[in-house]
Tab-separated table of C-alpha atoms and ligand atoms in Angstrom:
chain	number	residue	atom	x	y	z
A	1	UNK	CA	15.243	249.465	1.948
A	2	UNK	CA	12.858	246.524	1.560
A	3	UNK	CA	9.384	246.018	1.210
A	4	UNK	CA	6.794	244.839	4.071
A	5	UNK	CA	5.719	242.326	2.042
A	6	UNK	CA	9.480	241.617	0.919
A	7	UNK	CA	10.265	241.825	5.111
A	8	UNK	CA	7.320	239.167	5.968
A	9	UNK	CA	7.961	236.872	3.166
A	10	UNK	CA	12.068	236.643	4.302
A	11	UNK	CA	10.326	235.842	7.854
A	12	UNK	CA	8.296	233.257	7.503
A	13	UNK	CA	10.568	231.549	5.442
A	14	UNK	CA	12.940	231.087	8.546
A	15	UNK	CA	10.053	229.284	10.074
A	16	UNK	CA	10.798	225.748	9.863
A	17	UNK	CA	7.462	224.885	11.165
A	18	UNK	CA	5.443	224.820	13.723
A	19	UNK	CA	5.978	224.027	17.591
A	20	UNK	CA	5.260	220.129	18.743
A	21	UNK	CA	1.329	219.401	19.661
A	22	UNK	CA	-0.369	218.052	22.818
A	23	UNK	CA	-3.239	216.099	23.602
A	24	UNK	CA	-5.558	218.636	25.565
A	25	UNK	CA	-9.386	217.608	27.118
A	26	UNK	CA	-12.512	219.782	25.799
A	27	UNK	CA	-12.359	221.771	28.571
A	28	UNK	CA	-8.759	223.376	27.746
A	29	UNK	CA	-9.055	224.094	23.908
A	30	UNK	CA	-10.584	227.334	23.524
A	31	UNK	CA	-8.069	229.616	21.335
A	32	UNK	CA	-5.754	226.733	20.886
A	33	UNK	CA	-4.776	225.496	17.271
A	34	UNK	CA	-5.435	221.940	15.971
A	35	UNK	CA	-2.907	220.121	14.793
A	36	UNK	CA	-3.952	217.399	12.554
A	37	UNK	CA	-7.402	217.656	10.758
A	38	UNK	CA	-10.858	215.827	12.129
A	39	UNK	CA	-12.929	213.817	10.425
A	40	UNK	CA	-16.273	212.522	11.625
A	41	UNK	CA	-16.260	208.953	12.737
A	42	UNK	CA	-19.902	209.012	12.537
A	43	UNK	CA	-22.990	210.877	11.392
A	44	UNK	CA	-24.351	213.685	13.273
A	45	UNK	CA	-27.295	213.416	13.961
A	46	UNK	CA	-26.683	209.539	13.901
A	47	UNK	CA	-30.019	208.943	13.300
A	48	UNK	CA	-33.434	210.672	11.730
A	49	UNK	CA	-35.311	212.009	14.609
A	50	UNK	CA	-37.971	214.485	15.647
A	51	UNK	CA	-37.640	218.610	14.899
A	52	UNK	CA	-40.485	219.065	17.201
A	53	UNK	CA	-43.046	217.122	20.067
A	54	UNK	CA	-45.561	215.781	17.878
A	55	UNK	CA	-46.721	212.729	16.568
A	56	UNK	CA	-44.659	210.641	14.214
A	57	UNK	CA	-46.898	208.929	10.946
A	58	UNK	CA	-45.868	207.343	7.912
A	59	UNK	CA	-46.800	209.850	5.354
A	60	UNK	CA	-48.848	207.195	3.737
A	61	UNK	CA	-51.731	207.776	6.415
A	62	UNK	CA	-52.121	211.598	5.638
A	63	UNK	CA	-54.455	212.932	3.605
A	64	UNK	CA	-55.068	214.756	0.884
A	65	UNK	CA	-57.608	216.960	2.206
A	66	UNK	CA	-59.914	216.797	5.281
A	67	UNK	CA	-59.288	214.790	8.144
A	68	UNK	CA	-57.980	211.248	9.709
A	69	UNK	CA	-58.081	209.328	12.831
A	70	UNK	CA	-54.859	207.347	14.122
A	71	UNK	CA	-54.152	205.249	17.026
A	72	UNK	CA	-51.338	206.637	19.580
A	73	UNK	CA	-49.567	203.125	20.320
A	74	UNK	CA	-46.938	204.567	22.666
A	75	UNK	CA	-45.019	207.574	23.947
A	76	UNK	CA	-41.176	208.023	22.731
A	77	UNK	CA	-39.013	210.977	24.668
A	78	UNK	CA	-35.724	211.398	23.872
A	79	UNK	CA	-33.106	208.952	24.249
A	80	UNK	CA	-35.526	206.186	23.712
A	81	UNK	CA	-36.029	203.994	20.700
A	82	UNK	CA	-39.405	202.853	19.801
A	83	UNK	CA	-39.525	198.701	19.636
A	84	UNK	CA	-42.013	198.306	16.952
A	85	UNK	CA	-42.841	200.054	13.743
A	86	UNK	CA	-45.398	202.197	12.661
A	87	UNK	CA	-48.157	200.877	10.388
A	88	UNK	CA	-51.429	201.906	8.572
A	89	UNK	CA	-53.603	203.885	10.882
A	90	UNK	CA	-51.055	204.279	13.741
A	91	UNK	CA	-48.811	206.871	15.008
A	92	UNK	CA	-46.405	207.242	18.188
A	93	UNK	CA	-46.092	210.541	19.926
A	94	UNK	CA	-42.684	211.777	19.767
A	95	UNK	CA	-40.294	214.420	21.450
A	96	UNK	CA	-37.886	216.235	20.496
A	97	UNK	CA	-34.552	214.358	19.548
A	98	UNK	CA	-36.218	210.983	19.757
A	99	UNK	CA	-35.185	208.832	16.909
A	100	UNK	CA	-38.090	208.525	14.474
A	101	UNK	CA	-39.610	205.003	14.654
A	102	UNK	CA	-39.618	202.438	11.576
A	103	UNK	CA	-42.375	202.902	9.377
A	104	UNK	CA	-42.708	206.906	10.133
A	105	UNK	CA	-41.536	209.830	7.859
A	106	UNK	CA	-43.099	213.085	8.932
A	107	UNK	CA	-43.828	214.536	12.335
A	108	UNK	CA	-46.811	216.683	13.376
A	109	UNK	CA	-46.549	219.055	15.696
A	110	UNK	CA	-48.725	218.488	18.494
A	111	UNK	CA	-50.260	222.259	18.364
A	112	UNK	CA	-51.908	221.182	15.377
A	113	UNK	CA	-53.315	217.659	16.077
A	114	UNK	CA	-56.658	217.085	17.937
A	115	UNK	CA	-56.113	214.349	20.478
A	116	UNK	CA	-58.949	212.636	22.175
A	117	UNK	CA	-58.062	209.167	24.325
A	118	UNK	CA	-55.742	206.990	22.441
A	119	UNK	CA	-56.110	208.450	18.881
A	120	UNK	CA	-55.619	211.590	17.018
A	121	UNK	CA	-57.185	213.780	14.329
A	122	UNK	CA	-54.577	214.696	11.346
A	123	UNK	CA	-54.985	216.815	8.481
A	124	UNK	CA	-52.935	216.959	5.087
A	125	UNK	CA	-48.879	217.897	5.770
A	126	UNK	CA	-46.337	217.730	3.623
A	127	UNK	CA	-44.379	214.324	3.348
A	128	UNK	CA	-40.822	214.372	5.294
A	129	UNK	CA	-41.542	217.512	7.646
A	130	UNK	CA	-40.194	218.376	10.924
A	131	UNK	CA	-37.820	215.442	10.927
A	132	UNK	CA	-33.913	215.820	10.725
A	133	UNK	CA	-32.506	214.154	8.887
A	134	UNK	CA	-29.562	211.794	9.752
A	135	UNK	CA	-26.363	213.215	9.247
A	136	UNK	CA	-27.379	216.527	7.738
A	137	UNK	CA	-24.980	218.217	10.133
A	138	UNK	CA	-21.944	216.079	9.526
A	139	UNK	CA	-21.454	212.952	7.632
A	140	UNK	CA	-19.320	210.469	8.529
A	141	UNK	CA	-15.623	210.428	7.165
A	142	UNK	CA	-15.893	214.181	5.947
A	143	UNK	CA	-13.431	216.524	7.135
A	144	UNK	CA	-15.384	218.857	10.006
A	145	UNK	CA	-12.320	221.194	10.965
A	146	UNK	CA	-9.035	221.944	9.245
A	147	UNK	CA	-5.870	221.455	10.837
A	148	UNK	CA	-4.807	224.711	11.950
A	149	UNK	CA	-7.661	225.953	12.863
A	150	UNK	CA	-8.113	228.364	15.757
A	151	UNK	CA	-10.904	226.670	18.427
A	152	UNK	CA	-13.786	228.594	18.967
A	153	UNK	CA	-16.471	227.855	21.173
A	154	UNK	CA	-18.546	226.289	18.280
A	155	UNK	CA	-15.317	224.180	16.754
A	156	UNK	CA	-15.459	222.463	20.367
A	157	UNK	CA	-19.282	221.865	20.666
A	158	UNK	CA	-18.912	219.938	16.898
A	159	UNK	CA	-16.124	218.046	18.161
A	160	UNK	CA	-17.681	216.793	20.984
A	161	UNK	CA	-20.857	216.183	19.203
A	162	UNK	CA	-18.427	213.605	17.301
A	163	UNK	CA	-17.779	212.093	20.944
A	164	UNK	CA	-13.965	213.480	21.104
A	165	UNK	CA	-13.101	214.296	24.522
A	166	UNK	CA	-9.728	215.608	23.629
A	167	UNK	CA	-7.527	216.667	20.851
A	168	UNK	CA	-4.208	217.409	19.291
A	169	UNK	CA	-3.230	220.943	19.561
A	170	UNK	CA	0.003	223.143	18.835
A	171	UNK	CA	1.655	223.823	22.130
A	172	UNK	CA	1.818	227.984	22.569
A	173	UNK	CA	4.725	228.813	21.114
A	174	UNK	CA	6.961	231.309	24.138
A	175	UNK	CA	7.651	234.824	23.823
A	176	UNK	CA	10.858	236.343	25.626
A	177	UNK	CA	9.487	240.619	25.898
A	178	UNK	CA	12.093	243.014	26.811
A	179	UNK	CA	12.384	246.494	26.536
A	180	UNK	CA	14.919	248.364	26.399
A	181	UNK	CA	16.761	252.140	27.392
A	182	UNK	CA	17.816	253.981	30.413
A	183	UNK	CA	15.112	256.369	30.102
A	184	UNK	CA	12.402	253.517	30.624
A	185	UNK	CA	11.236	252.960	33.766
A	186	UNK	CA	8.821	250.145	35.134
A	187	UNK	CA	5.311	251.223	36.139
A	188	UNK	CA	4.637	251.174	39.966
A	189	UNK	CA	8.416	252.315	40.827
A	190	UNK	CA	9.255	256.051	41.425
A	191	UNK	CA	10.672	257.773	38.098
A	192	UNK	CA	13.271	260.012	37.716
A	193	UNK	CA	13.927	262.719	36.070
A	194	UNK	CA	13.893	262.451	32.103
A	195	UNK	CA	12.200	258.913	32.801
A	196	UNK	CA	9.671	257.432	31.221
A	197	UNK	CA	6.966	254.636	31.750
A	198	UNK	CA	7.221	251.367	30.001
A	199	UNK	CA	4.409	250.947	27.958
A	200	UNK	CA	6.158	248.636	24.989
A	201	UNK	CA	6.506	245.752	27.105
A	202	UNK	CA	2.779	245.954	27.706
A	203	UNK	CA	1.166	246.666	24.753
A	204	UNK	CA	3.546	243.858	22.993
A	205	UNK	CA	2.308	241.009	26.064
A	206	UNK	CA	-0.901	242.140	24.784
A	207	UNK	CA	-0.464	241.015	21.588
A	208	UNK	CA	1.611	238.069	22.222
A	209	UNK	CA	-1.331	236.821	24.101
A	210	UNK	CA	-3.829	237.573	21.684
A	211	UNK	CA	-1.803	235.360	19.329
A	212	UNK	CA	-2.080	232.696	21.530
A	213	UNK	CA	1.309	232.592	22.517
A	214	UNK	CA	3.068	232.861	26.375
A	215	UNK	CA	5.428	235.563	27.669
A	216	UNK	CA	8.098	235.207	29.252
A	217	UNK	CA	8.830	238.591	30.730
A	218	UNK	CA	12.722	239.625	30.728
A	219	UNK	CA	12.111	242.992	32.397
A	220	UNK	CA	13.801	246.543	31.269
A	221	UNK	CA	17.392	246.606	30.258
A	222	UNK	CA	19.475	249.917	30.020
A	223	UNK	CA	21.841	251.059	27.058
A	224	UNK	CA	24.635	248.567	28.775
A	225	UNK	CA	26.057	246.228	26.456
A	226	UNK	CA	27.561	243.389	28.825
A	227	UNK	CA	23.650	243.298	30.381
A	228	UNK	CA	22.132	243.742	27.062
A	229	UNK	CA	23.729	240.614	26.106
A	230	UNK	CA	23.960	238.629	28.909
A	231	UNK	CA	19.856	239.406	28.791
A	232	UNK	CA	19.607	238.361	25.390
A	233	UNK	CA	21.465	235.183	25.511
A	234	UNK	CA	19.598	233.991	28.530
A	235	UNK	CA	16.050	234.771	27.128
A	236	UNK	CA	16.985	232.454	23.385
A	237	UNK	CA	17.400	229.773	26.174
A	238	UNK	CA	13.668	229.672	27.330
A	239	UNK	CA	11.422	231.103	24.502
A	240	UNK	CA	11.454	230.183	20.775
A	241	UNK	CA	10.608	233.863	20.272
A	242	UNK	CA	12.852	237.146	21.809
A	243	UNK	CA	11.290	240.481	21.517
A	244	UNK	CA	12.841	243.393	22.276
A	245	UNK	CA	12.026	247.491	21.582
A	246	UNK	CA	14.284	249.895	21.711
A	247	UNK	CA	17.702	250.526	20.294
A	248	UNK	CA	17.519	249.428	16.930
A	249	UNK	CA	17.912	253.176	15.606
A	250	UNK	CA	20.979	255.214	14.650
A	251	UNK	CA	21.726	256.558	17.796
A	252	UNK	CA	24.756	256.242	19.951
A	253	UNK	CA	22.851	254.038	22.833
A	254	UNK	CA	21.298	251.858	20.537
A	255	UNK	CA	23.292	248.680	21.074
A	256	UNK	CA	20.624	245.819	19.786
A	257	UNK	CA	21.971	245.058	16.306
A	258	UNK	CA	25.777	245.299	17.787
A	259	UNK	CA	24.786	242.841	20.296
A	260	UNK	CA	22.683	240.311	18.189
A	261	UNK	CA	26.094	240.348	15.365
A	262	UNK	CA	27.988	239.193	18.319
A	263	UNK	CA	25.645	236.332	20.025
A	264	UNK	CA	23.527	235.271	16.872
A	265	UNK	CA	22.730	236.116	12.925
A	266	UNK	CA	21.818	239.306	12.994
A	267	UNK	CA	19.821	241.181	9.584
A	268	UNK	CA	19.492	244.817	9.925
A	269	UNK	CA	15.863	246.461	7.814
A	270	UNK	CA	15.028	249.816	6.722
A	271	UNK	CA	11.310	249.181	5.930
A	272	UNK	CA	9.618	251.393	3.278
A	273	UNK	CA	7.232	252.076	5.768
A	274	UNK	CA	5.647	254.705	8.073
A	275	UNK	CA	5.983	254.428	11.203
A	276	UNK	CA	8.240	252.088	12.784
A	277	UNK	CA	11.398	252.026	9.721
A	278	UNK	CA	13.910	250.743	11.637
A	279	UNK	CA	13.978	246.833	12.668
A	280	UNK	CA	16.477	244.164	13.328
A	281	UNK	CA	15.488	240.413	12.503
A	282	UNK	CA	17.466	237.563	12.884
A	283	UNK	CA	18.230	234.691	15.311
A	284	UNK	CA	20.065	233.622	18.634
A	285	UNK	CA	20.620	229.726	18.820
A	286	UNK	CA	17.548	228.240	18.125
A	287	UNK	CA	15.709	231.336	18.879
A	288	UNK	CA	13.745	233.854	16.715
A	289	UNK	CA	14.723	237.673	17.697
A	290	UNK	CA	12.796	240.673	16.557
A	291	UNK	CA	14.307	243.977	18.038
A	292	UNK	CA	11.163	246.377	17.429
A	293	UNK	CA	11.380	250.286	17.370
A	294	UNK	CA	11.118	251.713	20.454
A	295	UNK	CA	8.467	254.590	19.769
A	296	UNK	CA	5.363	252.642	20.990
A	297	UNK	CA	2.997	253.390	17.709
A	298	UNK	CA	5.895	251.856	15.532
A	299	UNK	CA	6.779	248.792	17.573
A	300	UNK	CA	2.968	247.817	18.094
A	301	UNK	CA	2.484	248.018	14.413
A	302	UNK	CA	5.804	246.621	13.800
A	303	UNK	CA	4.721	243.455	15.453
A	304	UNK	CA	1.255	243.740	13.772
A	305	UNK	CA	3.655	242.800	10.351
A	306	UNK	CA	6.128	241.019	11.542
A	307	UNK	CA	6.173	239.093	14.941
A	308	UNK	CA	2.570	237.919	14.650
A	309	UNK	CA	2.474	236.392	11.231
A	310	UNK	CA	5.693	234.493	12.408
A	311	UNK	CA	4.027	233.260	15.649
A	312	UNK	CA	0.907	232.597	13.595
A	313	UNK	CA	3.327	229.926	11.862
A	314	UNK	CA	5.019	228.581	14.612
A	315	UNK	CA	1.579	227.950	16.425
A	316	UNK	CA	0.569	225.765	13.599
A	317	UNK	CA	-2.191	228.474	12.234
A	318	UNK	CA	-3.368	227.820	9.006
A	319	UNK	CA	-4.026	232.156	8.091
A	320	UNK	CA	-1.636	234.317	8.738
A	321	UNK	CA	-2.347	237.608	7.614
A	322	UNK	CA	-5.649	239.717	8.453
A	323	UNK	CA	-8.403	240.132	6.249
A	324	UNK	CA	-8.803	243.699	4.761
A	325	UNK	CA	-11.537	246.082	3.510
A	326	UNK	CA	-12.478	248.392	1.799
A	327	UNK	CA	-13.929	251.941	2.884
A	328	UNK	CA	-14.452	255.416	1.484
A	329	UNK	CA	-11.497	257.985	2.805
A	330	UNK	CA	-14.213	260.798	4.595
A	331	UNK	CA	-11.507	263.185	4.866
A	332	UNK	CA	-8.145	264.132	2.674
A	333	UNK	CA	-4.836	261.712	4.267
A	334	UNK	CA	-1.437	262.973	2.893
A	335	UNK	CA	0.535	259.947	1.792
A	336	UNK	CA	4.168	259.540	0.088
A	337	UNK	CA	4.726	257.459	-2.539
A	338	UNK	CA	7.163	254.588	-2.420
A	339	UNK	CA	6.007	253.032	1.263
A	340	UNK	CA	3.517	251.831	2.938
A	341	UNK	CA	1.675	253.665	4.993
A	342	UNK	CA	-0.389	252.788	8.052
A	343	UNK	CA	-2.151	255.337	9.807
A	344	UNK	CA	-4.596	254.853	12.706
A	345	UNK	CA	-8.366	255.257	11.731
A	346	UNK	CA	-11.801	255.606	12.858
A	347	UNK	CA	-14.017	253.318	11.107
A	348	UNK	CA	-18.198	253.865	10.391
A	349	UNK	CA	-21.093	253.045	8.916
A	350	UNK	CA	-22.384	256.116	7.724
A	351	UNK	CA	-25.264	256.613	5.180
A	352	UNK	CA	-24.719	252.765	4.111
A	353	UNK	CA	-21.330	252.758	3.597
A	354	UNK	CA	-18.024	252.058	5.575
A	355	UNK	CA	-16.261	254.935	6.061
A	356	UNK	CA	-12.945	255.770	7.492
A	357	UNK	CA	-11.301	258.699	8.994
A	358	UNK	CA	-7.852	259.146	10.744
A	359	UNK	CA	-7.543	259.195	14.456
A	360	UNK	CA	-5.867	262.749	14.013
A	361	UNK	CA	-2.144	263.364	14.777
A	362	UNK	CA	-0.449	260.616	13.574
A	363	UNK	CA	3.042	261.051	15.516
A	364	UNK	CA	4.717	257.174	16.136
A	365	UNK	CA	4.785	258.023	20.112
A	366	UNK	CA	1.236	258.992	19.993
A	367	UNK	CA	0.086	255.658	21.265
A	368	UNK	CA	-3.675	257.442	21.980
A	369	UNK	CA	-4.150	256.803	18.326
A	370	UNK	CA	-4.129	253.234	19.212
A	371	UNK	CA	-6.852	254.001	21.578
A	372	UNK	CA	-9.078	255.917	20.226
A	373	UNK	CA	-8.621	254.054	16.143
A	374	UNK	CA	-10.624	251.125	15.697
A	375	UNK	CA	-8.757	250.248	12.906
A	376	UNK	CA	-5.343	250.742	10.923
A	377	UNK	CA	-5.988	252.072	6.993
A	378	UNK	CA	-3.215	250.513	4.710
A	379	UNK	CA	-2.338	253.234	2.124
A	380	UNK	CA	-0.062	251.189	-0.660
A	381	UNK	CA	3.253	251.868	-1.323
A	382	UNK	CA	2.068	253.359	-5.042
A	383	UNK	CA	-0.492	255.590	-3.754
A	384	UNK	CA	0.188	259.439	-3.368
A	385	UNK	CA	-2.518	261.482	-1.256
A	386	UNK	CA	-5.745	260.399	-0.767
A	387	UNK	CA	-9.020	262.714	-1.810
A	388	UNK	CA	-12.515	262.884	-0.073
A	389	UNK	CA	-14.226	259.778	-1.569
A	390	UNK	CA	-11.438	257.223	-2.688
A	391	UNK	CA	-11.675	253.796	-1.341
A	392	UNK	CA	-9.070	252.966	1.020
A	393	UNK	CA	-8.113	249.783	2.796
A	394	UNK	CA	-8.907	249.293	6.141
A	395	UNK	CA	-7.951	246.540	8.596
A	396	UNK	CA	-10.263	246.351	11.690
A	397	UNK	CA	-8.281	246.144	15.477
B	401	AMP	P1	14.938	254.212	20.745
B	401	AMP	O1	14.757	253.542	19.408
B	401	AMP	O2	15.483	253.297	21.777
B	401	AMP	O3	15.764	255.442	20.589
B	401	AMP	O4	13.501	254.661	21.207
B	401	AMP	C1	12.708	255.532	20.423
B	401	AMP	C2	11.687	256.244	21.280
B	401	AMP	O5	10.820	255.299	21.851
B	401	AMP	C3	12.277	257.035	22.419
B	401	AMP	O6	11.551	258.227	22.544
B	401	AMP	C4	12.036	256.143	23.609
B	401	AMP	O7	11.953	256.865	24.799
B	401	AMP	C5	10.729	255.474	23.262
B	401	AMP	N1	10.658	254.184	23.930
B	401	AMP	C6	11.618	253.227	23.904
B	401	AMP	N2	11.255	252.159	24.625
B	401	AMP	C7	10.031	252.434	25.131
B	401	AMP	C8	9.116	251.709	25.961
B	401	AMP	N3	9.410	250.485	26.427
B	401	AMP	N4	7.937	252.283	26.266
B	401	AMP	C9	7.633	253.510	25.799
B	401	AMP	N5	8.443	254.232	25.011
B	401	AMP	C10	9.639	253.723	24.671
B	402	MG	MG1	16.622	253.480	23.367
């Protein structure tokens, strides 16, 4: 029996790498991973300009107390650049954006100034306000984004603010999903007796996809072995990644880890874990298989541990593993020591304080837990039962 953290760490060091990049436009990068790091070739904003519409003085002109008259020698809007520079009694009105003219430090907004004809009245303001300065978002030559890092709507606005229409990004790494069993039959065809509805295959394209990476959907195979590996073999020719649930117990149908000893390296896990023990890891060719436990609880959280911090990898991400927190247990969890437990939890704010409590029956096929949790709590392989109050850890869906 190995650990989970023993069972990740033996994953991800069969992952060379990460899968090659491509150049993508702005338009195409949300989600997607960059490959190589940016720096700024310039500094944003590249120059110091206006906060506000106002008038733009040199902060010699203002004074201490009472008031002062200034000439208005021009109007600047953005995207313009004023031609002269500001001198002793004179100020330029300004908008927003527009680069501040030479000779002028501090902007007033024009709420506060009197205007009457060509000049305006100006009372005492601090030196330097309502002007940004240049570069105080990014300066040029720093790093803005580290490689590896997942695009977000705001990593793509900075990127572009830097002029880059298009960047270097990990290509999705592919998926090959099967399940497995003659008992499982695909939703939207009749069942028969004894049947039941696939739901592995589509929970687990879920969370391929949320990884960022593309399935490649191999369909249902039953408890045959010629199909089971004819299956196999063809999906480790299209995907870097083969998924399968199903078969990787005891039982006298389950044929996965037979299969994968004949066609690839095959490594056989008991987990100390609850639910989802049983998994097979290992490789066909080039590919990376993962034959998850069938009961759908088990093989989501299964991939939660151990197919997404591996795809996390190979898509060039820089953090693998989920941030956890802490909350106080609101009701008594049994717990055995010597695994790791994961049960299904309802997470709160309540009187201040997170608080967690479980979903109910915690059965591995009882895939409404999945539904109605908002999170999963991590009980440590030391722990023993949990009491009213203790601080658990919780990791958020
Ligand atoms: P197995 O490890 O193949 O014996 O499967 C364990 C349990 O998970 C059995 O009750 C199966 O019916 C169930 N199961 C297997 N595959 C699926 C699937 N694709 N969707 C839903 N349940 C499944
Ligand atoms: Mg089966």
């Amino acid at each position: 029996m190995i650990s989970v953290r023993d069972g990740q760490h033996r994953i991800l060091a069969q992952i060379a790498g990460p899968v090659p990049s491509e150049l993508l436009p702005a338009t195409r990068l949300l989600g997607r991973v960059l490959a190589d790091e940016m720096r700024a070739p310039f500094d944003v904003p590249p120059a110091d300009n206006s906060a506000v519409d106002g008038y733009a003085v040199a902060s010699a002109d203002i004074p201490a107390s009472g008031r002062r008259e200034l000439t208005v020698m021009g109007d600047l809007p953005a995207g313009s650049v004023f031609d002269g520079a500001v001198s002793s009694g004179q100020a330029v009105r300004i908008m927003t954006g527009a680069p501040m003219p030479r000779g002028a430090d501090t902007v007033y907004p024009q709420e506060v100034v009197e205007r009457a004809g060509e000049h305006v009245r100006i009372g005492p303001l601090d030196k330097g306000v309502n002007v940004r300065l240049g570069g105080e978002d990014v300066k040029a030559g720093t790093i803005v984004i580290e490689a590896g890092t997942v695009l977000r709507p705001q990593e793509i606005g900075l990127a572009t603010s830097l002029g880059l229409w298009q960047l270097g990004v990990h290509m999705r790494p592919r998926v090959a999903l099967l399940s497995t069993g003659d008992e499982v039959a695909d939703p939207g065809m009749p069942r028969r007796p004894g049947q039941i509805y696939d739901s592995n295959r589509f929970t687990l394209r879920g969370l391929v996809e949320q990884c960022g990476a593309e399935v490649i959907d191999v369909g249902i195979v039953p408890d045959v072995r010629d199909e089971l590996r004819a299956r196999l073999l063809e999906a480790s020719y299209t995907a870097e990644v083969v998924v399968t649930s199903g078969g990787v117990s005891v039982g006298m149908y389950d044929l996965v880890k037979d299969v994968l000893g004949e066609i690839g390296g095959i490594d056989f896990w008991q987990v100390a874990m609850q639910p989802g023990r049983p998994l097979a890891v290992g490789t066909i060719g080039a590919a990376h298989f993962f034959g998850l436990p069938g009961n759908p609880v088990a093989s989501m959280l299964a991939f939660m541990l151990f197919v997404r911090p591996a795809l996390f990898k190979l898509a060039g991400r820089r953090q693998l593993f989920p941030e956890v927190w802490p909350a106080r247990a609101a009701e008594p969890m049994r717990k055995k020591p010597g695994r790791r437990e994961f049960k299904r939890g309802v997470l709160r704010l309540e009187n201040g304080g997170w608080e967690v409590r479980t979903t109910g029956p915690q059965g591995s096929g009882i895939l409404s837990s999945m539904v109605s949790g908002n999170c999963l709590i991590v009980l440590e392989e030391d722990r023993g039962d949990v009491a009213v109050g203790e601080t658990v850890l919780v990791e958020p869906f």
